[in-house]
Amino acid sequence: MLPAIGRVLCGAGLVAILASSAVAGASASQTVDTIRRNGVLTCGVSTGVAGFSMPDAQGNWAGFDVDMCRAVAAAILGDAGKVKFVPLSAQQRFTALQTGEVDMLSSRATWTLIRDASLGINFLPIVFYDGQSFMVPRKLGIKTARELAGATICVETGTTSELNLADFLRGNHLDARTVVVEGRDGVEQAYFSGRCDAFSTDATSLAATRAGRVASVDDHVILAERISKEPLAPAVRHGDDEFFDVAKWSIFVLVNAEEKGLGTTTVDEALASDDPETKRILGVTPGMGKALGLDDKWAYWEIKQVGNYGEIHDRNVGPGTPLNLERGLNALWTHGGLIYAPPVR
């Protein structure tokens, strides 16, 4: 135990730290200021992955990754619709973020050490836990990835899938031929034209391809093996810690909202709740918004307009959608999954 004077000094130091943190949290963010000045958040997304980022015939974007950007826009601007979506290939996406072409990237990017440490970007919280697999025509009768010896496997250039596939083939001494193709559309075309025996990428991405490109999903099999860890996360640029905090907590609050049962249809009623954390999340108890340089209603706007994490998952990729994905690892930690967020306090 500290002596009395030590406890006093420690307490005083803590007060000073908290005061300094409050000032820092309220300081100006160049990116947030630009977003407010332009009245729009510019978000880089994949060029078209069913359930994650896909435009309709009128050019309106929808999907899991799209909703992450909409949530951040709602927190900053109070309007989830104020997002400009920029479709980017795997090779374009990090450059577009680095150069400021987009404010934020939400494009099924895997968080890896090299990307985190050398590209000048900060990954936001992991929003989807995935793993790489293989899709093959059912008629080939392939049951496991180790039966791919002698096969031709298509993979998209500029992705972690390319490196993972090389590691898997080398580690398992499989003599298969890899065909590296630029762009997702190019890989899909190569696979469906018969140029490749198999297509390898994230399992959910394969499910999206199968759901959106084939007449019968039974004609193509996604193998059970997962040959990699693919923690998917949005990203922002280095150098703007205030925007990093805003975007980070805009995602964390979606998870906390699901834990608290706060959703698009329940959030208004919850304004009268006596639960302390609910009151902090919804801005009934002030302070959380100020710490981020936002209005205290920032999280309310997100939840009301976009929904909580579970609503976003189920609406875009869950049971009842063409992808028909169970929550699995992407269930809340309270339900056996890995989705977990720090508390709002």
PDB file of C-alpha atoms in Angstrom, residues 32 61 134 152 187 206-207 310 318 326:
ATOM      1  CA  VAL A  32     -13.425  14.611 -38.874  1.00  0.00           C
ATOM      2  CA  TRP A  61     -24.661   0.298 -51.897  1.00  0.00           C
ATOM      3  CA  PHE A 134     -11.610 -23.616 -51.439  1.00  0.00           C
ATOM      4  CA  THR A 152      -5.336 -25.719 -60.949  1.00  0.00           C
ATOM      5  CA  VAL A 187     -10.912 -14.665 -60.655  1.00  0.00           C
ATOM      6  CA  LEU A 206     -16.711 -17.916 -51.557  1.00  0.00           C
ATOM      7  CA  ALA A 207     -20.231 -18.161 -50.156  1.00  0.00           C
ATOM      8  CA  GLY A 310     -26.374  -8.517 -34.660  1.00  0.00           C
ATOM      9  CA  GLY A 318     -27.318 -14.215 -41.783  1.00  0.00           C
ATOM     10  CA  GLU A 326     -24.708 -18.690 -38.895  1.00  0.00           C
TER      11      GLU A 326
END
